[in-house]
Coordinates of C-alpha atoms in Angstrom, one line a residue:
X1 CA 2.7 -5.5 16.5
X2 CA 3.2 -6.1 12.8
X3 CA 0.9 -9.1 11.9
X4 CA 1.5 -9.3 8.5
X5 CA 5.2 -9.1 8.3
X6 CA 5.2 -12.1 10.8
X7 CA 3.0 -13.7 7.9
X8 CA 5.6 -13.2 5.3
X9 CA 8.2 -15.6 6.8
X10 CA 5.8 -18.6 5.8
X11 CA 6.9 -19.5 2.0
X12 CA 4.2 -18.4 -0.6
X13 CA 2.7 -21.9 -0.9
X14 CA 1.9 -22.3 2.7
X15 CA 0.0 -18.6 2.9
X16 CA -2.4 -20.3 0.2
X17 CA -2.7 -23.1 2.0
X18 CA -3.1 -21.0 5.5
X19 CA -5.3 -18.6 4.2
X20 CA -7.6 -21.0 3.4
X21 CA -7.8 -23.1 6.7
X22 CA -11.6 -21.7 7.2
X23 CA -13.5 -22.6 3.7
X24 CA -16.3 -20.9 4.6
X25 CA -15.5 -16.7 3.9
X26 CA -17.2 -14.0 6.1
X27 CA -20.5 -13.6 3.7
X28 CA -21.3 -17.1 4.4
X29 CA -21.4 -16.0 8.5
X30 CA -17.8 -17.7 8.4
X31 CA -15.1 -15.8 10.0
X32 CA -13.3 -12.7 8.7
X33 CA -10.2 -13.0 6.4
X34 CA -8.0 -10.9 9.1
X35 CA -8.9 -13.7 11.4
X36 CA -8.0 -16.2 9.2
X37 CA -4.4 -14.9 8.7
X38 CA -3.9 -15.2 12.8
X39 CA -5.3 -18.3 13.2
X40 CA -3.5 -19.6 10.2
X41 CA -0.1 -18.5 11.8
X42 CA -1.2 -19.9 14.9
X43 CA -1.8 -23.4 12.7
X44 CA 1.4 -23.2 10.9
X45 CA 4.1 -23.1 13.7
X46 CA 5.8 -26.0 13.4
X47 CA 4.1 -27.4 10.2
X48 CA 6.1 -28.0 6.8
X49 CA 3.5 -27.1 3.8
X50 CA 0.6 -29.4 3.7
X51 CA 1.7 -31.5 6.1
X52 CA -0.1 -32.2 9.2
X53 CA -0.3 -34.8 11.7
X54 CA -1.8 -37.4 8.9
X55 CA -1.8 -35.3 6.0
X56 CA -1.6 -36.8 2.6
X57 CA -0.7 -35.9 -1.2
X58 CA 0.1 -32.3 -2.0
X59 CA -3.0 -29.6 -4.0
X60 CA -2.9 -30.6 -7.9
X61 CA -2.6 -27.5 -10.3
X62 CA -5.9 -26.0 -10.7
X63 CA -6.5 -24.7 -14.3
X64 CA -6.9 -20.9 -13.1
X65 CA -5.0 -17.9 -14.4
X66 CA -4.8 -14.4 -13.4
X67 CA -4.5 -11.1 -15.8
X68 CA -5.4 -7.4 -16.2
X69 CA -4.5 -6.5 -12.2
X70 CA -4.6 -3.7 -11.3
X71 CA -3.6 -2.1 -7.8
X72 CA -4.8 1.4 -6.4
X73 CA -6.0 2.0 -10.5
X74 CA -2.1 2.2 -11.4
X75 CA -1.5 5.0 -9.0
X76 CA 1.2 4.6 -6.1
X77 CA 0.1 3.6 -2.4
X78 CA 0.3 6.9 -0.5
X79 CA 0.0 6.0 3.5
X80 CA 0.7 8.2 6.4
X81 CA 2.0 7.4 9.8
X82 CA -1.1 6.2 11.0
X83 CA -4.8 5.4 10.0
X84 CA -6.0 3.1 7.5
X85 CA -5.9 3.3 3.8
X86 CA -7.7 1.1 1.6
X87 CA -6.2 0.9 -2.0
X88 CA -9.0 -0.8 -4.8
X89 CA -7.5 -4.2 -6.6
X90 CA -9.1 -5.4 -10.1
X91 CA -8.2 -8.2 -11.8
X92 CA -9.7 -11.6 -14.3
X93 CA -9.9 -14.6 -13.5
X94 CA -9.8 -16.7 -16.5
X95 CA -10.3 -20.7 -15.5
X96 CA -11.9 -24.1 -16.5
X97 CA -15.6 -24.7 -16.4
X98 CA -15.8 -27.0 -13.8
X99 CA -14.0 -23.9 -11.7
X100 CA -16.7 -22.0 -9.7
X101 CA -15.1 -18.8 -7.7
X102 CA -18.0 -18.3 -5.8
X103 CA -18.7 -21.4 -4.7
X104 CA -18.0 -21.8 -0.4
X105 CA -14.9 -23.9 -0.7
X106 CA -13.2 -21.8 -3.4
X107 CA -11.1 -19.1 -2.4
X108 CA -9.6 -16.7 -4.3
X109 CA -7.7 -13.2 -4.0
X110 CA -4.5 -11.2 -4.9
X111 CA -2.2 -10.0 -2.9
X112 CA 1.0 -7.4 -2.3
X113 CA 4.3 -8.8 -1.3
X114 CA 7.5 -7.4 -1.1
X115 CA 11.0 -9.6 -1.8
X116 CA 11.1 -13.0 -3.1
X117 CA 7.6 -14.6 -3.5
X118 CA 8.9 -17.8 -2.2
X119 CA 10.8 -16.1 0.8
X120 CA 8.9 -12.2 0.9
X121 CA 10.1 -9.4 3.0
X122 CA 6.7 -8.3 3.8
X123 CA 3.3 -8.9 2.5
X124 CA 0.0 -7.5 2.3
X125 CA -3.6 -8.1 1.0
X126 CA -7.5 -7.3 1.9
X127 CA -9.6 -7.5 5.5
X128 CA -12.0 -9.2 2.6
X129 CA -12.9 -11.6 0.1
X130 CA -13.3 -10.0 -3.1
X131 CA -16.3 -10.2 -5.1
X132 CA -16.2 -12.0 -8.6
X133 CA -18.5 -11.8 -11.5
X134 CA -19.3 -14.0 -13.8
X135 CA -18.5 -12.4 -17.1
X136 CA -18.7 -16.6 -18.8
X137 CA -18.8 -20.3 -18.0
X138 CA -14.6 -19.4 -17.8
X139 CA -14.0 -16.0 -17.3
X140 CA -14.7 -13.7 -13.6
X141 CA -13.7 -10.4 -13.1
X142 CA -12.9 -9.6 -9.6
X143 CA -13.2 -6.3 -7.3
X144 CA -11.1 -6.4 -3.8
X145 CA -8.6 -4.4 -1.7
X146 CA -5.5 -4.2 0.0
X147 CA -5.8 -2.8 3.3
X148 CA -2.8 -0.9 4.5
X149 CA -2.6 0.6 8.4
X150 CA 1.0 1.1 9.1
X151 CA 1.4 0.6 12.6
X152 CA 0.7 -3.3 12.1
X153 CA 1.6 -3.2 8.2
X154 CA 4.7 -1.1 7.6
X155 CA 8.5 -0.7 8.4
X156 CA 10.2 2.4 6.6
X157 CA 12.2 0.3 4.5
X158 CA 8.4 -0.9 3.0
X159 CA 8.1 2.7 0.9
X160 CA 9.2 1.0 -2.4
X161 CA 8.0 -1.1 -5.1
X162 CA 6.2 -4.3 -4.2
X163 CA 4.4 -7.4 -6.6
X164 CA 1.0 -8.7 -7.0
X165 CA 0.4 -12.1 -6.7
X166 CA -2.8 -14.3 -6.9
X167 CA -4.3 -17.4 -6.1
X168 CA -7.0 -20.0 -6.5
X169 CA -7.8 -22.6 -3.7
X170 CA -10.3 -25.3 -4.7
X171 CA -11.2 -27.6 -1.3
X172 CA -13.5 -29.9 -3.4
X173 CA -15.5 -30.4 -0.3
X174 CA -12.7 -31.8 1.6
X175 CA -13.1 -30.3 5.1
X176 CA -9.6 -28.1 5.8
X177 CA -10.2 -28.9 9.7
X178 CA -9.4 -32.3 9.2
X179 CA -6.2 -33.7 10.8
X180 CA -5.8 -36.1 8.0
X181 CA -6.4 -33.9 4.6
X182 CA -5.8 -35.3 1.8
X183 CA -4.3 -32.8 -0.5
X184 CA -4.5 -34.3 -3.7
X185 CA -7.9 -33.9 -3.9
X186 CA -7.4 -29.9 -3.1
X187 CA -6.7 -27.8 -6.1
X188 CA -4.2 -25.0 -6.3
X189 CA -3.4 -22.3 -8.8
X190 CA -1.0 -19.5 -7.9
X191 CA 0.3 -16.5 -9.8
X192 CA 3.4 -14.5 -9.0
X193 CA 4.7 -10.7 -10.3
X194 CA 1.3 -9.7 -11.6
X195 CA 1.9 -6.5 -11.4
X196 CA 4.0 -3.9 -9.7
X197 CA 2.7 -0.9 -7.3
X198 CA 5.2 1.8 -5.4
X199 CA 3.8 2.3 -1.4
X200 CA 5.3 5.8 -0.5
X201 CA 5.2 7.9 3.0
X202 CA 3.1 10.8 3.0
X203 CA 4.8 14.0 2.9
X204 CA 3.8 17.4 4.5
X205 CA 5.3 21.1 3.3
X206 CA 4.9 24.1 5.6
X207 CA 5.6 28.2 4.4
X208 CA 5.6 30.8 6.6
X209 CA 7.1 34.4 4.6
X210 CA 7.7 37.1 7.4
X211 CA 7.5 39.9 8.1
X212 CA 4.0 41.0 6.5
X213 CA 3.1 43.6 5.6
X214 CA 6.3 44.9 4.2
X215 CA 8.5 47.1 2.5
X216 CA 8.8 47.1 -1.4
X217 CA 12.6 46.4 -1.6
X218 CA 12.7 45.1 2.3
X219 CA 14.3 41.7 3.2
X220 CA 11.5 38.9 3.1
X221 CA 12.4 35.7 5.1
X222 CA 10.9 32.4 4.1
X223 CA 10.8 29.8 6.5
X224 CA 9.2 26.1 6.2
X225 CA 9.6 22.4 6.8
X226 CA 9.3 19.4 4.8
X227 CA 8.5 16.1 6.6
X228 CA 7.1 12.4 5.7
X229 CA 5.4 9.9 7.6
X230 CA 7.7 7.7 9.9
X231 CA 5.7 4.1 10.1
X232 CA 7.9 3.0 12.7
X233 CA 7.3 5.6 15.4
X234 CA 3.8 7.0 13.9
X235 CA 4.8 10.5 13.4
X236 CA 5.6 12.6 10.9
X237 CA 9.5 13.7 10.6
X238 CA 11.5 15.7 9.2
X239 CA 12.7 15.2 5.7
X240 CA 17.0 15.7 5.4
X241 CA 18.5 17.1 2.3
X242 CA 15.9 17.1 -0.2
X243 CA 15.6 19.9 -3.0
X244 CA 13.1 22.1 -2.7
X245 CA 11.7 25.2 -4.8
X246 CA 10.2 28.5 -3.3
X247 CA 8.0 30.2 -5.5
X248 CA 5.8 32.8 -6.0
X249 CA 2.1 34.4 -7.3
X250 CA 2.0 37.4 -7.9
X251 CA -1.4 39.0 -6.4
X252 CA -4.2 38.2 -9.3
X253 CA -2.1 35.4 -11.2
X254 CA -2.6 32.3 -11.1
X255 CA 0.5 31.1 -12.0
X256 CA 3.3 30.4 -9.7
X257 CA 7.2 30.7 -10.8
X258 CA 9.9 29.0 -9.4
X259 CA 12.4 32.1 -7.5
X260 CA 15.5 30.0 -6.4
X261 CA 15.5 26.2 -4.8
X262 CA 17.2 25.5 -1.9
X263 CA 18.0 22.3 0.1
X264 CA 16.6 21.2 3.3
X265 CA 18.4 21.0 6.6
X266 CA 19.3 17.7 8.7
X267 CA 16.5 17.6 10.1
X268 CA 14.1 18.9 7.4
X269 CA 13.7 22.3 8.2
X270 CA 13.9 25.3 5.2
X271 CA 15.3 28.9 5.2
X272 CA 15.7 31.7 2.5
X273 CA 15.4 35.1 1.9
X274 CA 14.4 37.3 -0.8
X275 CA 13.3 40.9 -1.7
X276 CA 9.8 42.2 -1.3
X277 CA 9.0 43.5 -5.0
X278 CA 5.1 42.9 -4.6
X279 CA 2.4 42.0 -3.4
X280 CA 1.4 38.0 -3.2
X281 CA 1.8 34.4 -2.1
X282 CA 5.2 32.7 -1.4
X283 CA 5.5 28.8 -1.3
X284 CA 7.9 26.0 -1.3
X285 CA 7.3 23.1 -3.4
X286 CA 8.5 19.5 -3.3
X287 CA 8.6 17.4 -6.6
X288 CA 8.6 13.7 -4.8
X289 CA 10.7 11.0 -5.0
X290 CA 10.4 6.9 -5.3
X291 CA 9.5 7.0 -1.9
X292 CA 8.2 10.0 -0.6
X293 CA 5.1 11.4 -3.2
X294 CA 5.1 15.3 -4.6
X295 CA 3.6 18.4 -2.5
X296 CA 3.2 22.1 -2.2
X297 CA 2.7 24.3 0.4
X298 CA -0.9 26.5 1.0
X299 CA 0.5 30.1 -0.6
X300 CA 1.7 32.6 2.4
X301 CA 0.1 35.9 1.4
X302 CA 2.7 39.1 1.6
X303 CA 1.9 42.2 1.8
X304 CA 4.4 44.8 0.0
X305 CA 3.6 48.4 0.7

């Protein structure tokens, strides 16, 4: 079951408001953040933003701002079609004095989304707080994560560019398990398109260059298969259509160069052939694409006699 997408139909001010049902965070013994984001769904149904049976007042704009983020270290999101990958977020906080961001009713973190920010297609943030540092009486840097495991996370249409955004939740003391908060005394500051990261589906390249040994000036045939996670079914498949190059080292080089490229089939698979001249490795070799990241095959060793 995909949590998180379920999360994204909330609009972007409610997720703040959600995520922060709990003030106290797991370091303080309080629960962990993934628990939050069930409960808070849990909490929302039926609910317009801040409202609740007696709520009051809607969050005034907490003097916060967000800038230098940086998701995965500028690199894109590489996931495969199951497991967990955990992709490092860094970012500054730069805010008023009276602001503290590690104090137990302040919450604050930055998160993925994909779409709209008021309406997102998907969305996508840490299974913790993030740690902040106090660098001045107004400036934190902060150290998180976004935790990605694509059978809950990830539909196939998710390998593409998605935002950062961030927010500040100041509760002021008020308790958030009230049934008559009074939001006015809640501060809010919220940050959207902060940044940009690509999430792409693993890809896998085979070789196999038979027969071996062979004859110098013999028929080589050069078989292989490109495929790339599928985070719908949780297997890897095969990859139609793409250009690939075969190349080949020749024994005590260490250089490859590019013989012919070829296209795979409909259902990934790649076939060629070529003439044994001498000895060494054969590969195919995949340059990427927005979606799908680069890769080579392991070098098939070929005997020519």
């Amino acid at each position: 079951m995909r949590i998180r997408a379920t999360v994204a139909a909330l609009s972007g001010a409610l997720v703040l408001s959600a995520l922060a049902v709990p003030a106290a965070t797991a370091a303080d013994g309080g629960p962990a953040k993934r628990d939050v984001v069930r409960a808070a769904l849990k909490a929302a149904d039926g609910r317009t933003t801040y409202t609740g049976s007696a709520d009051t007042g809607t969050p005034y704009a907490l003097n916060a701002t967000f800038s230098n983020v940086k998701v995965n270290n500028g690199k894109p999101i590489v996931a495969g079609p199951t497991g967990h990958v955990v992709a490092p977020v860094t970012y500054k906080v730069t805010h008023s004095a009276d602001v503290d961001l590690r104090a137990r009713d302040t919450l604050v973190d930055v998160t993925l989304y994909r779409g709209s920010y008021s309406s997102p297609v998907n969305f996508l943030e840490g299974d913790n707080w993030p740690v902040c540092t106090a660098v001045s009486a107004t400036v934190d840097t902060c150290k998180g994560t976004i935790d990605v495991r694509p059978a809950e996370d990830l539909y196939n249409a998710d390998a593409t560019t998605w935002k950062a955004s961030g927010y500040v939740v100041d509760w002021n003391d008020v308790d958030p398990y009230a049934d008559d908060i009074d939001w006015s005394k809640v501060g809010v500051a919220e940050s959207e398109n902060l940044g940009a990261v690509k999430l792409q589906r693993r890809s896998a390249l085979t070789v196999n260059a038979s027969p071996e040994p062979v004859k110098k000036g013999r028929t080589i045939t050069v078989t292989g298969k490109l495929s790339r996670a599928n985070w719908e079914t949780g297997k890897y498949a095969g990859y139609a259509t793409q250009s690939v190059k075969l190349q080949f080292r020749k024994k005590g080089s260490s250089t490859y160069t590019t013989v012919k490229t070829i296209k795979t089939s409909s259902t990934g698979t790649l076939k060629t052939t070529v003439k044994a001249t001498a000895d060494g490795y054969f590969r195919y070799s995949f340059a990427g694409t927005s979606t799908t990241p680069a890769v080579s095959a392991a070098g098939d060793f070929v005997d020519v006699r």
